Short mmCIF file of C-alpha atoms and ligand atoms in Angstrom, two decimals:
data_model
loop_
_atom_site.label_atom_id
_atom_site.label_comp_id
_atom_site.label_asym_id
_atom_site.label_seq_id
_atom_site.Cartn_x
_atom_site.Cartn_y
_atom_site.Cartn_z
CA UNK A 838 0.00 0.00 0.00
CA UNK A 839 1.22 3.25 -0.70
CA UNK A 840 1.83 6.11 1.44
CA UNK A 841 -0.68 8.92 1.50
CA UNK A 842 1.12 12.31 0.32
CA UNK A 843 -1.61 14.25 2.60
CA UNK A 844 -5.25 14.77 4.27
CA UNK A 845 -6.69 16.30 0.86
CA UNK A 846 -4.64 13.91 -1.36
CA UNK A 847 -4.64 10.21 -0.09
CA UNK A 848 -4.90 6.46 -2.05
CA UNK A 849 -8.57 4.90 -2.12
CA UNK A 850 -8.78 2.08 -3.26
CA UNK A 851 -5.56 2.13 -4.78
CA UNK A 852 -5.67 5.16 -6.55
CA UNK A 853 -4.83 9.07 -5.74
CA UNK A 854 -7.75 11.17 -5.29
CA UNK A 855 -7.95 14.25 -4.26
CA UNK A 856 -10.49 14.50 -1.17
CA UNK A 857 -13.23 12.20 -2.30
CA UNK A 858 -12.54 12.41 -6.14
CA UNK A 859 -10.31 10.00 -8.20
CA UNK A 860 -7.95 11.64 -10.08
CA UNK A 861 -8.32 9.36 -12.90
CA UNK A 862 -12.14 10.22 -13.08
CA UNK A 863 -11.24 13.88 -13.88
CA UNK A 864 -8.71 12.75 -16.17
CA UNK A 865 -11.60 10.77 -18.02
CA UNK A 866 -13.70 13.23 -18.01
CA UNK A 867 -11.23 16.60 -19.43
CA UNK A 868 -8.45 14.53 -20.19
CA UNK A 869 -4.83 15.81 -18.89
CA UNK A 870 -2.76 17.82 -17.98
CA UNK A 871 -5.12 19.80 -15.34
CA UNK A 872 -4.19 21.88 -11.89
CA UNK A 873 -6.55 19.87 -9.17
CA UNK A 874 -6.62 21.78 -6.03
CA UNK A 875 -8.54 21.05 -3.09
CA UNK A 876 -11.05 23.67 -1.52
CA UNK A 877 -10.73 22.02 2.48
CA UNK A 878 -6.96 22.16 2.25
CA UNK A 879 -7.43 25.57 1.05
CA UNK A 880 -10.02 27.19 3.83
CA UNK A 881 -8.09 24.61 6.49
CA UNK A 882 -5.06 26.53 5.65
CA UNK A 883 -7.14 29.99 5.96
CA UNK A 884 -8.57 28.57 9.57
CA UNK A 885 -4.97 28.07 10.75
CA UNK A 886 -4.12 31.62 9.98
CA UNK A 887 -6.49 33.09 11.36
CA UNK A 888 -6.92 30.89 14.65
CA UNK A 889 -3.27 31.37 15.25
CA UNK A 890 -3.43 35.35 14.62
CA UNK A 891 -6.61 35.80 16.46
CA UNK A 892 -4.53 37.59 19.66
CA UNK A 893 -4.27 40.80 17.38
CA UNK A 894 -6.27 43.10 14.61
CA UNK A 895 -4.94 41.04 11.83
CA UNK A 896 -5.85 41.27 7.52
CA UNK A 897 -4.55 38.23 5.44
CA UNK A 898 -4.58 39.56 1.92
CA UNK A 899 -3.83 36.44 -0.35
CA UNK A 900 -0.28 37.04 -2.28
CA UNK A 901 -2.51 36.85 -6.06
CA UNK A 902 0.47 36.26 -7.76
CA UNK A 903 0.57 33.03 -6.31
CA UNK A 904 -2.61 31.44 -7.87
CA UNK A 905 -4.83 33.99 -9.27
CA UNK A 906 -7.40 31.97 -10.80
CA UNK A 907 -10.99 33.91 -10.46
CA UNK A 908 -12.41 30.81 -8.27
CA UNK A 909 -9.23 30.62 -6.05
CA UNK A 910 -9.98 34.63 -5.50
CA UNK A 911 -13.41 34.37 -4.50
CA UNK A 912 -12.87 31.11 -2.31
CA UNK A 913 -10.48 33.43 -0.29
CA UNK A 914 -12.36 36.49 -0.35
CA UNK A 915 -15.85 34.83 0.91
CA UNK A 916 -13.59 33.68 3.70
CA UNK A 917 -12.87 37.57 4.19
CA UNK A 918 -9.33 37.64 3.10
CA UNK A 919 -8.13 40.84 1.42
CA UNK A 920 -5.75 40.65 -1.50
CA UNK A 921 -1.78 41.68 -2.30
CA UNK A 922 -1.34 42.70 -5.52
CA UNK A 923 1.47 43.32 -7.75
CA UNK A 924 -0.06 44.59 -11.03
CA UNK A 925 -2.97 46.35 -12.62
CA UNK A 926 -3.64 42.63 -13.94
CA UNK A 927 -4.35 41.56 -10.45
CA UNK A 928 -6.33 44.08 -9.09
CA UNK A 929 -8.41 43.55 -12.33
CA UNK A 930 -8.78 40.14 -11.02
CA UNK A 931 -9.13 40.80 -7.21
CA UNK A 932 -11.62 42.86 -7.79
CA UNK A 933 -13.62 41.00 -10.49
CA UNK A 934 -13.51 38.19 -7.88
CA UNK A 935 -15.23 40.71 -4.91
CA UNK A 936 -12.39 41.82 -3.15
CA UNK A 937 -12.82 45.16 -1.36
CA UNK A 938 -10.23 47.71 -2.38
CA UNK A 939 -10.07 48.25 1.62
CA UNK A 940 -8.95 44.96 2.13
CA UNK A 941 -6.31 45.63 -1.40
CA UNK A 942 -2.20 46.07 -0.75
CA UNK A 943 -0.38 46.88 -3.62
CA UNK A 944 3.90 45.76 -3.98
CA UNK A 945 5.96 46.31 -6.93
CA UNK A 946 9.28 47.84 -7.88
CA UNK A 947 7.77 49.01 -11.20
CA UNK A 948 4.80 50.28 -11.01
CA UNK A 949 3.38 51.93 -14.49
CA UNK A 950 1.50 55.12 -14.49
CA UNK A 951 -1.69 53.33 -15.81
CA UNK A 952 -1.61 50.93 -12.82
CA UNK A 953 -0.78 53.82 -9.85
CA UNK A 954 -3.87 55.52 -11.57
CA UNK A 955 -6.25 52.73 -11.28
CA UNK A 956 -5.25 52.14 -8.20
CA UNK A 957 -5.51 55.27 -6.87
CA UNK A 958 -9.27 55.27 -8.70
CA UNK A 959 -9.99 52.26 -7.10
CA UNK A 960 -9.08 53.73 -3.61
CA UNK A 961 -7.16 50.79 -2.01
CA UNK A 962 -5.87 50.29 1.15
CA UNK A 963 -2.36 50.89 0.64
CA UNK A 964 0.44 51.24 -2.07
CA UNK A 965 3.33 49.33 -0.54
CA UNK A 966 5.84 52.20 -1.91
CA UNK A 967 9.37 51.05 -3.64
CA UNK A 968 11.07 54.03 -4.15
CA UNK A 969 11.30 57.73 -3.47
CA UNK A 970 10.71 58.74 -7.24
CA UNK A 971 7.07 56.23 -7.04
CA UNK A 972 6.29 58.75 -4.26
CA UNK A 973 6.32 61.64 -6.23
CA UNK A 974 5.10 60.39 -9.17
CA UNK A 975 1.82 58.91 -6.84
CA UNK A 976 1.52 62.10 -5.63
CA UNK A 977 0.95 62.94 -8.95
CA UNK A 978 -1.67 61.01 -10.26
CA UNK A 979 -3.47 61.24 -6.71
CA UNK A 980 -3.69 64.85 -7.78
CA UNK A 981 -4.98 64.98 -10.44
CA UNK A 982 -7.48 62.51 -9.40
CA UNK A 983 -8.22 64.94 -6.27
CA UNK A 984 -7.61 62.27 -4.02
CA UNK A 985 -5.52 60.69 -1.22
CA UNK A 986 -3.21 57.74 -1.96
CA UNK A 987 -3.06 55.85 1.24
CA UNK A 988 0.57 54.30 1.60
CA UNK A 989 3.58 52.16 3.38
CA UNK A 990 6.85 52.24 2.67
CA UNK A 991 8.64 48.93 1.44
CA UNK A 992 11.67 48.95 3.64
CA UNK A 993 14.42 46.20 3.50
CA UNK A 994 15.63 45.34 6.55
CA UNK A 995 18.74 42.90 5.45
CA UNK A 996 17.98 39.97 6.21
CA UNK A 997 18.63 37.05 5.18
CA UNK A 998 15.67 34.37 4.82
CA UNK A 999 18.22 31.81 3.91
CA UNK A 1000 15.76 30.32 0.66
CA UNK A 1001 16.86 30.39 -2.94
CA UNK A 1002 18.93 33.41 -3.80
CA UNK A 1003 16.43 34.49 -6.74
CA UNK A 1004 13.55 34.33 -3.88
CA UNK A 1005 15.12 36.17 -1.48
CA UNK A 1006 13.90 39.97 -1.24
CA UNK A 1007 15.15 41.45 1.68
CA UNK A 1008 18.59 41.73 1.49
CA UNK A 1009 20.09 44.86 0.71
CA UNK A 1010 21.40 44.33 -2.58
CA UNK A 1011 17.63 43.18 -3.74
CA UNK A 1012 15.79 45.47 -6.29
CA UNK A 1013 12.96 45.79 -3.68
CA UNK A 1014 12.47 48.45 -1.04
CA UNK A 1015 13.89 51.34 0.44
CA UNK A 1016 17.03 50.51 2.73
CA UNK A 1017 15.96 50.38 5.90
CA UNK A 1018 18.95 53.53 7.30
CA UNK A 1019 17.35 55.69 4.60
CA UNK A 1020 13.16 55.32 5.16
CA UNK A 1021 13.17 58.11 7.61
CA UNK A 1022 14.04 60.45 5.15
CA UNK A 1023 11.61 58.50 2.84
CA UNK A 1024 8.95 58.98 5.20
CA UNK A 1025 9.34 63.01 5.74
CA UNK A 1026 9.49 63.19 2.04
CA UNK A 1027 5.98 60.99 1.90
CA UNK A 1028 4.96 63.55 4.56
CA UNK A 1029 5.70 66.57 2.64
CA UNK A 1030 3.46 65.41 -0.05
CA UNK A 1031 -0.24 66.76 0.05
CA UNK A 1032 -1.85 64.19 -2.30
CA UNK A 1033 -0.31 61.15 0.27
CA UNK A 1034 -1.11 59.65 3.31
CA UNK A 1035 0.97 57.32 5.31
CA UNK A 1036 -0.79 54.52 6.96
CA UNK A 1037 1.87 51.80 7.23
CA UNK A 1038 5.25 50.31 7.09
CA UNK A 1039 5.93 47.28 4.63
CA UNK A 1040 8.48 44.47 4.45
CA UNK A 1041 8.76 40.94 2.78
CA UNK A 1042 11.95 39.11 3.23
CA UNK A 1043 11.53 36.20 0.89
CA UNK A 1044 9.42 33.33 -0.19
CA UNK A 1045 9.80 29.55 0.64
CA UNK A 1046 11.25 30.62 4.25
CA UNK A 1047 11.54 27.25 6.30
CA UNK A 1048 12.61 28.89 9.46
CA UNK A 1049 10.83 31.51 11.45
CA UNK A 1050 13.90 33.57 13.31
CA UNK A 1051 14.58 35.77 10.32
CA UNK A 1052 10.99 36.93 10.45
CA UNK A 1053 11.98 38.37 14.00
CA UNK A 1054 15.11 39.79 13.19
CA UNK A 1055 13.28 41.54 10.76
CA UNK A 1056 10.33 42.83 12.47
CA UNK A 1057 12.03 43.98 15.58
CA UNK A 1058 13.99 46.02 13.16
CA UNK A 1059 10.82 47.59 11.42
CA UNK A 1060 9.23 47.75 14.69
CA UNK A 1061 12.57 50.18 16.03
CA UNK A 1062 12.06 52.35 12.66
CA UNK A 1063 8.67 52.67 13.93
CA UNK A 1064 9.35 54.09 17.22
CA UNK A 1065 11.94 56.55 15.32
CA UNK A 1066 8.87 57.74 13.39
CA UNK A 1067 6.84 58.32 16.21
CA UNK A 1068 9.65 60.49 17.83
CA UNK A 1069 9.55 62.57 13.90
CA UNK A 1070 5.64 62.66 14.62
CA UNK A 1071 4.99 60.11 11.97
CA UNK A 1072 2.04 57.45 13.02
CA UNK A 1073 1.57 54.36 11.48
CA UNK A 1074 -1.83 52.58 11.66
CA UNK A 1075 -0.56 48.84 10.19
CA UNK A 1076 2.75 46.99 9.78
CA UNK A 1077 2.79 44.56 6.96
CA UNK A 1078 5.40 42.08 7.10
CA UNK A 1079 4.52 40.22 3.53
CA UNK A 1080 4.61 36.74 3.26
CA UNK A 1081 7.07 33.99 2.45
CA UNK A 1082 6.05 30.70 4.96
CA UNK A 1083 7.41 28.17 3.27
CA UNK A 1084 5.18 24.65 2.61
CA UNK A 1085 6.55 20.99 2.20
CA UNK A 1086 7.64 19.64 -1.39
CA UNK A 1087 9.61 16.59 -0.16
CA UNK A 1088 7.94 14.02 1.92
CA UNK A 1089 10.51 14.69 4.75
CA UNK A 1090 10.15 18.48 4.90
CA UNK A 1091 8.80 20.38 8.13
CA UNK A 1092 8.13 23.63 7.42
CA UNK A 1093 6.92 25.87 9.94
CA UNK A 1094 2.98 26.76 10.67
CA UNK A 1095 1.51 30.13 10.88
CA UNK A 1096 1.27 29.16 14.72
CA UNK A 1097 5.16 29.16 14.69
CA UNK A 1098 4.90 32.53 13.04
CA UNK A 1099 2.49 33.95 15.02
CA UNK A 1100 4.27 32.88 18.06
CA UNK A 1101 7.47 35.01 17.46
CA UNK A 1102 5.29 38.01 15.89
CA UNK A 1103 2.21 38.70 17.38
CA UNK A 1104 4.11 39.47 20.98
CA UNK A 1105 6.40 42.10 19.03
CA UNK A 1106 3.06 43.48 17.12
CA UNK A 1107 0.63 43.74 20.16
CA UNK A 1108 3.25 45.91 21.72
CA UNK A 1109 3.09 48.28 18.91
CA UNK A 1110 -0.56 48.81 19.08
CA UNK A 1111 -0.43 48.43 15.18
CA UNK A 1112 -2.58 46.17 13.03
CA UNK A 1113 -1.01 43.41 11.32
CA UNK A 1114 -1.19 42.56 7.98
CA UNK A 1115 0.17 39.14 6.34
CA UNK A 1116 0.30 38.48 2.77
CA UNK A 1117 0.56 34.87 2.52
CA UNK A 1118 0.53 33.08 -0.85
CA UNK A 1119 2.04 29.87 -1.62
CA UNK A 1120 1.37 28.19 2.27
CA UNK A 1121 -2.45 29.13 1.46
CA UNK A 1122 -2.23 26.96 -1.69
CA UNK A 1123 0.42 25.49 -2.32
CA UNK A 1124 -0.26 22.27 -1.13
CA UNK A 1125 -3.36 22.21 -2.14
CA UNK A 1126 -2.84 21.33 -5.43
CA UNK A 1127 -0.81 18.86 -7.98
CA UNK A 1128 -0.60 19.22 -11.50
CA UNK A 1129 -1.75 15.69 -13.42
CA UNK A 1130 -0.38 14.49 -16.41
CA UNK A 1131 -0.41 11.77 -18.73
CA UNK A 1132 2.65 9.18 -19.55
CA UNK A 1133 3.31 9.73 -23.35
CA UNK A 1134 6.56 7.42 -23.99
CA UNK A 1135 9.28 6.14 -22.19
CA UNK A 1136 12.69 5.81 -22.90
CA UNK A 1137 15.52 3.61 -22.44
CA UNK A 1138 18.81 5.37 -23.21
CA UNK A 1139 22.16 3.82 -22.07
CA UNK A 1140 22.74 6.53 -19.76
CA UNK A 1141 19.27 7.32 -18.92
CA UNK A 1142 15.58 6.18 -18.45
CA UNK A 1143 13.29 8.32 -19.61
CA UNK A 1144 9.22 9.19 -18.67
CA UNK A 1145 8.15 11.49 -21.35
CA UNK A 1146 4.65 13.12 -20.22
CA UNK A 1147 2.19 15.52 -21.43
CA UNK A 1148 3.02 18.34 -19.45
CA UNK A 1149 6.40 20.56 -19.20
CA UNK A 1150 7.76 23.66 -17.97
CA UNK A 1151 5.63 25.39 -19.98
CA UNK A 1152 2.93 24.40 -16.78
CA UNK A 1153 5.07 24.09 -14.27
CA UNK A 1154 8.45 26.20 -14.64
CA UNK A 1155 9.70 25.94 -11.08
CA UNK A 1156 12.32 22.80 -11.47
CA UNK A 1157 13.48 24.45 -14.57
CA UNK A 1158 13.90 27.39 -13.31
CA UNK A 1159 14.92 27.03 -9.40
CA UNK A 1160 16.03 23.43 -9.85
CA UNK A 1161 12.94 22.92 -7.37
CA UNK A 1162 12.28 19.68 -6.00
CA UNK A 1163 8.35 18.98 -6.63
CA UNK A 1164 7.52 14.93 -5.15
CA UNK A 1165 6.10 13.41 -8.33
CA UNK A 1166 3.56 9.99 -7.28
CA UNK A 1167 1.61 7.53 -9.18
CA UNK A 1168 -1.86 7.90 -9.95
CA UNK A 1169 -1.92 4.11 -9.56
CA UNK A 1170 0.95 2.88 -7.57
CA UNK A 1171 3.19 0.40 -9.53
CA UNK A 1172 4.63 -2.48 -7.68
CA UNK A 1173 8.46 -2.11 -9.16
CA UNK A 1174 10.17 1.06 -9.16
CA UNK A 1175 12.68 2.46 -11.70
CA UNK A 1176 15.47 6.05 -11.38
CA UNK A 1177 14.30 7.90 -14.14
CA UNK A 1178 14.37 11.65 -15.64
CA UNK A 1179 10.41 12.93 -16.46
CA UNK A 1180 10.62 15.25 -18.71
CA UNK A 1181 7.83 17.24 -20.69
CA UNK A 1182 7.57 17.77 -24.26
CA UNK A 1183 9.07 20.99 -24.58
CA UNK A 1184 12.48 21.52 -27.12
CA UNK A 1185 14.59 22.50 -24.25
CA UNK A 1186 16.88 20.35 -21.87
CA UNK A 1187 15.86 22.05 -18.99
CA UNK A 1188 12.15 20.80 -19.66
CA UNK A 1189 12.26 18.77 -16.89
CA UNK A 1190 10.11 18.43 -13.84
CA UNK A 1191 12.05 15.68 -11.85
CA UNK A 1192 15.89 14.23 -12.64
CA UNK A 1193 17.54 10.80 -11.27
CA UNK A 1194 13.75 10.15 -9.32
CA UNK A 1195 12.82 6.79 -8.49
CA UNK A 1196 9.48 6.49 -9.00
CA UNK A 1197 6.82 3.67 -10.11
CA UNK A 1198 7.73 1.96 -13.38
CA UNK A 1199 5.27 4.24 -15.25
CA UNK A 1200 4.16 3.16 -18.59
CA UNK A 1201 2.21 4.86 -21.72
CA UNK A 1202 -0.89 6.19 -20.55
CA UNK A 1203 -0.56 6.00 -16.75
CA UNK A 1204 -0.76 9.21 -14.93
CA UNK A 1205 0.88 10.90 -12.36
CA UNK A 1206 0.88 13.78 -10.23
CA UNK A 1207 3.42 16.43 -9.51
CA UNK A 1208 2.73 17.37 -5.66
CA UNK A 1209 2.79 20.90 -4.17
CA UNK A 1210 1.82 22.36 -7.41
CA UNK A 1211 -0.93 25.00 -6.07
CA UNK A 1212 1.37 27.59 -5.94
CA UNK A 1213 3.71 29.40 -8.86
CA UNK A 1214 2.41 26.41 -11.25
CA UNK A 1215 -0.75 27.82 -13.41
CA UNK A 1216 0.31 31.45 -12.28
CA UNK A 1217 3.74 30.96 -13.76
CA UNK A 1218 2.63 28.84 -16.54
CA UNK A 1219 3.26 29.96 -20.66
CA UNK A 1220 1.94 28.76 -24.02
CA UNK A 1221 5.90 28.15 -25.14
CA UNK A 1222 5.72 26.13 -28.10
CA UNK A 1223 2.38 27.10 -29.00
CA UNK A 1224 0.57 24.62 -26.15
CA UNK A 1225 -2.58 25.70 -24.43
CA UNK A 1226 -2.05 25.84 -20.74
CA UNK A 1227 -3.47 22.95 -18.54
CA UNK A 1228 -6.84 23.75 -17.55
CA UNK A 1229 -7.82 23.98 -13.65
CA UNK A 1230 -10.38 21.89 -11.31
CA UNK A 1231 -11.33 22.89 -7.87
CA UNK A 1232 -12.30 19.88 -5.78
CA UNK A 1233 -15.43 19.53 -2.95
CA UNK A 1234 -15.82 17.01 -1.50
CA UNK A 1235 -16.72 14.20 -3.46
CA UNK A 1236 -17.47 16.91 -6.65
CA UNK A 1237 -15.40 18.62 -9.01
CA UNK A 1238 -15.43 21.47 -10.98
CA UNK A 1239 -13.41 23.03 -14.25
CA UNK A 1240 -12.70 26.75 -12.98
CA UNK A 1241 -10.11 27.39 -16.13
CA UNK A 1242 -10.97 25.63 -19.46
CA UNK A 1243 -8.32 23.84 -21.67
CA UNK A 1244 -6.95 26.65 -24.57
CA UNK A 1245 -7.42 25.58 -27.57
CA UNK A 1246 -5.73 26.56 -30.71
CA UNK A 1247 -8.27 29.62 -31.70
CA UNK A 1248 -7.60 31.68 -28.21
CA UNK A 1249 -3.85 31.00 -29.59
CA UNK A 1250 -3.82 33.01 -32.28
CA UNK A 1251 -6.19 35.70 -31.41
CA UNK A 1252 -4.43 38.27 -30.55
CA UNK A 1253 -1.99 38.07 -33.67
CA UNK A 1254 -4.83 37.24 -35.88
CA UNK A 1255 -6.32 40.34 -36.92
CA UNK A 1256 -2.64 41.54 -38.62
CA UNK A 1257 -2.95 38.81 -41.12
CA UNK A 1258 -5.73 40.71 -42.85
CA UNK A 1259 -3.15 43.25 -43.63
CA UNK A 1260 0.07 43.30 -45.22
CA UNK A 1261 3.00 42.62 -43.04
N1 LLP B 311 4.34 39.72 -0.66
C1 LLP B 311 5.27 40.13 -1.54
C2 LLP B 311 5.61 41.55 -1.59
C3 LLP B 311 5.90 39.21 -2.38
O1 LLP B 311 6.82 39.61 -3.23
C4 LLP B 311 5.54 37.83 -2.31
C5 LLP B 311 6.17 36.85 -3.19
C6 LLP B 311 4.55 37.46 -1.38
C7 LLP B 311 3.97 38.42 -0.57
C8 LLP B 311 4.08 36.04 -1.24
O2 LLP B 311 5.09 35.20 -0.79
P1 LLP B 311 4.76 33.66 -0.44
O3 LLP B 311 3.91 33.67 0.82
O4 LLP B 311 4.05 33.07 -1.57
O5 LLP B 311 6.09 33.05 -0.21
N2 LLP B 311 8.04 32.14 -8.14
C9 LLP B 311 8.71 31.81 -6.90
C10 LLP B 311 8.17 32.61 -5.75
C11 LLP B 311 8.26 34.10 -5.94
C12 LLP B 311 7.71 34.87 -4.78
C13 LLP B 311 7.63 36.31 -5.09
N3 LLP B 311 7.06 37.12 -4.06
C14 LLP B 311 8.58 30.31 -6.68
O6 LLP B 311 7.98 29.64 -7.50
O7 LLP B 311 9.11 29.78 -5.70
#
């Protein structure tokens, strides 16, 4: 009998399902590759947040970017979640899916004029402010709208989450933020500007973060620039400390709970008198999906074995990309096991989603699922080599339902369509 990878995906009867549907029933029924994701590991993931930040005045807005799919969105917001954004695109979204501009915090080193405008339009809770020069140019646009932008300042406190380098944001030689030794001067600028209103401090040291002390290096040191403020008659009403609580990929991993988080934070905040905000994305969903594909061919090289299956890093770019380890299981388990490389179909060698795994002696036809897949998968997801992205399903219980249909061909070419009627 095989081991169950978790509570929302577990063997019955042999075979993966996720909650109380097969995964080879959904495969039947829109064939593969498809995102499943499970709604209970979802709103149990949105319970343990809140439960362990009950002590303190605390808004979750959902990190988007990690799986913005409309149904995600309003799964989150009718739990009363607010949303961090990081692009015109995703407010779009956030708000098409219900989300209350009060509840909306907006990142981003590059913010375009068309986006600080909407924005400011659509009277959100905060701006989390990059740079000294987004400041002015806010101030700006807030103008000439004849209203307030409400903001924080994105300070980097250099620290060191100890992830992967290219998901580490806090350090001082990151793109992101204002160092933290010059946000005073920052802030009296932000003061000196009529269209802008402070309301908070920002920070968000990284992503994938498997251990919780940075979190309180970096807060005490936010917390300290906060009491400077004060003494510069600057009040804050929130401190935002982003997200970045990492979530387990390998069977073995551990990674910390948002009671461990809110253990080391919520003493520090409650002192403060501020209201928290958290922005987690990939521990809300992250494992609670998988991406399922479909065994094309295999391969026996000399060096190599190969799995060849029907989706690539065009779906899921993270082990191309980060060399990311996501645990790959059988649909059906297999009694003998091979070492092989699964690769996708994609003309690149670093189309790969697993190397040197063993795994079940998968055959054409058999599926599998790539674990841990809720988060950065669909969101990061491409149509390289002209193929339509995997569709998505959101599980219930023993129900399931399509919440992003399969591309096909026609949605392809539509945008470049139109120029073929002319000359080129
Ligand atoms: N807030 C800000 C300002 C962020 O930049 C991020 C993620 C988050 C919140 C959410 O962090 P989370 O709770 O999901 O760790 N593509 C990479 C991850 C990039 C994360 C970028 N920022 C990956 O696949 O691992």
């Amino acid at each position: 009998m095989e081991s169950n990878w978790s509570k929302y995906f577990s063997y019955k009867h042999n075979e993966l399902s996720c909650e109380n549907v097969p995964l080879s029933k959904i495969a039947e029924e829109i064939g593969t590759p498809f995102y499943v994701y499970s709604k209970k590991a979802i709103l149990d993931k949105i319970k343990e947040y809140k439960e362990a930040f009950s002590d303190i005045d605390t808004l979750i807005c959902y990190a988007t970017k990690a799986n913005p799919n409309l149904s995600i969105l309003k799964v989150v917001k009718e739990e009363g979640l607010g949303a961090d954004i990081v692009s015109g695109g995703e407010l779009f979204k956030a708000r098409k899916a219900g989300i209350s501009p009060k509840k909306i915090v907006y990142a981003g080193v590059g913010k375009t004029d068309f986006e600080l405008d909407y924005a400011v339009r659509e009277e959100i809770l905060a701006f989390n402010v990059e740079s000294k020069e987004e400041l002015t140019v806010l101030n700006e646009i807030a103008g000439k709208r004849k209203k307030k932008a409400r903001i924080a300042i994105r300070v980097n406190p250099d620290v060191d989450p100890k992830t992967h380098p290219y998901i580490s944001t806090g350090l001082k030689k990151s793109k992101f933020g204002i160092d933290i030794d010059e946000a005073i001067d920052a802030y009296k600028f932000a003061k000196s500007l009529e269209n802008i209103e402070i309301v908070g401090i920002h920070c968000h040291i990284g992503s994938q973060i498997m251990d919780v002390s940075p979190y309180k290096e970096a807060i005490e040191k936010v917390l300290n620039l906060v009491e400077k403020l004060k003494k510069e008659g600057i009040e804050l009403s929130h401190i935002d400390i982003g997200g970045g609580l990492g979530i387990r990929y390998r069977p073995e991993d551990t990674p910390p709970k948002p009671k461990d988080l809110a253990d080391i934070i919520v003493p520090l905040v409650k002192n403060s008198g501020l209201k928290l905000v958290l922005e987690p994305g990939r521990s809300l969903i992250g494992e609670a999906g998988a991406l399922v594909s479909k065994v094309l061919f295999t391969k026996n090289k000399k060096e190599k074995h190969f799995i060849i299956i029907d989706t690539g890093m065009n779906d899921l770019m993270r082990p191309s990309i980060y060399n990311a380890y996501h645990h790959i299981i059988a649909v059906k388990p297999k009694e003998k096991k091979v070492v092989a490389d699964i690769v996708g179909p994609i003309c690149e060698t670093g189309d790969f989603l697993a190397l040197d795994r063993e795994i079940d002696d998968l055959k054409r036809g058999d599926l599998l699922a790539i674990m841990s897949a809720g988060a950065y998968g669909a969101s990061m997801s491409s149509n390289y080599n002209v193929r339509p992205r995997a569709c998505e399903v959101l599980v219930d219980n023993d129900t399931f339902k399509v919440i992003r249909e399969r591309e096909d061909y026609n949605y392809l070419i539509k945008p470049e369509e139109k120029a073929l009627e002319g000359e080129v």
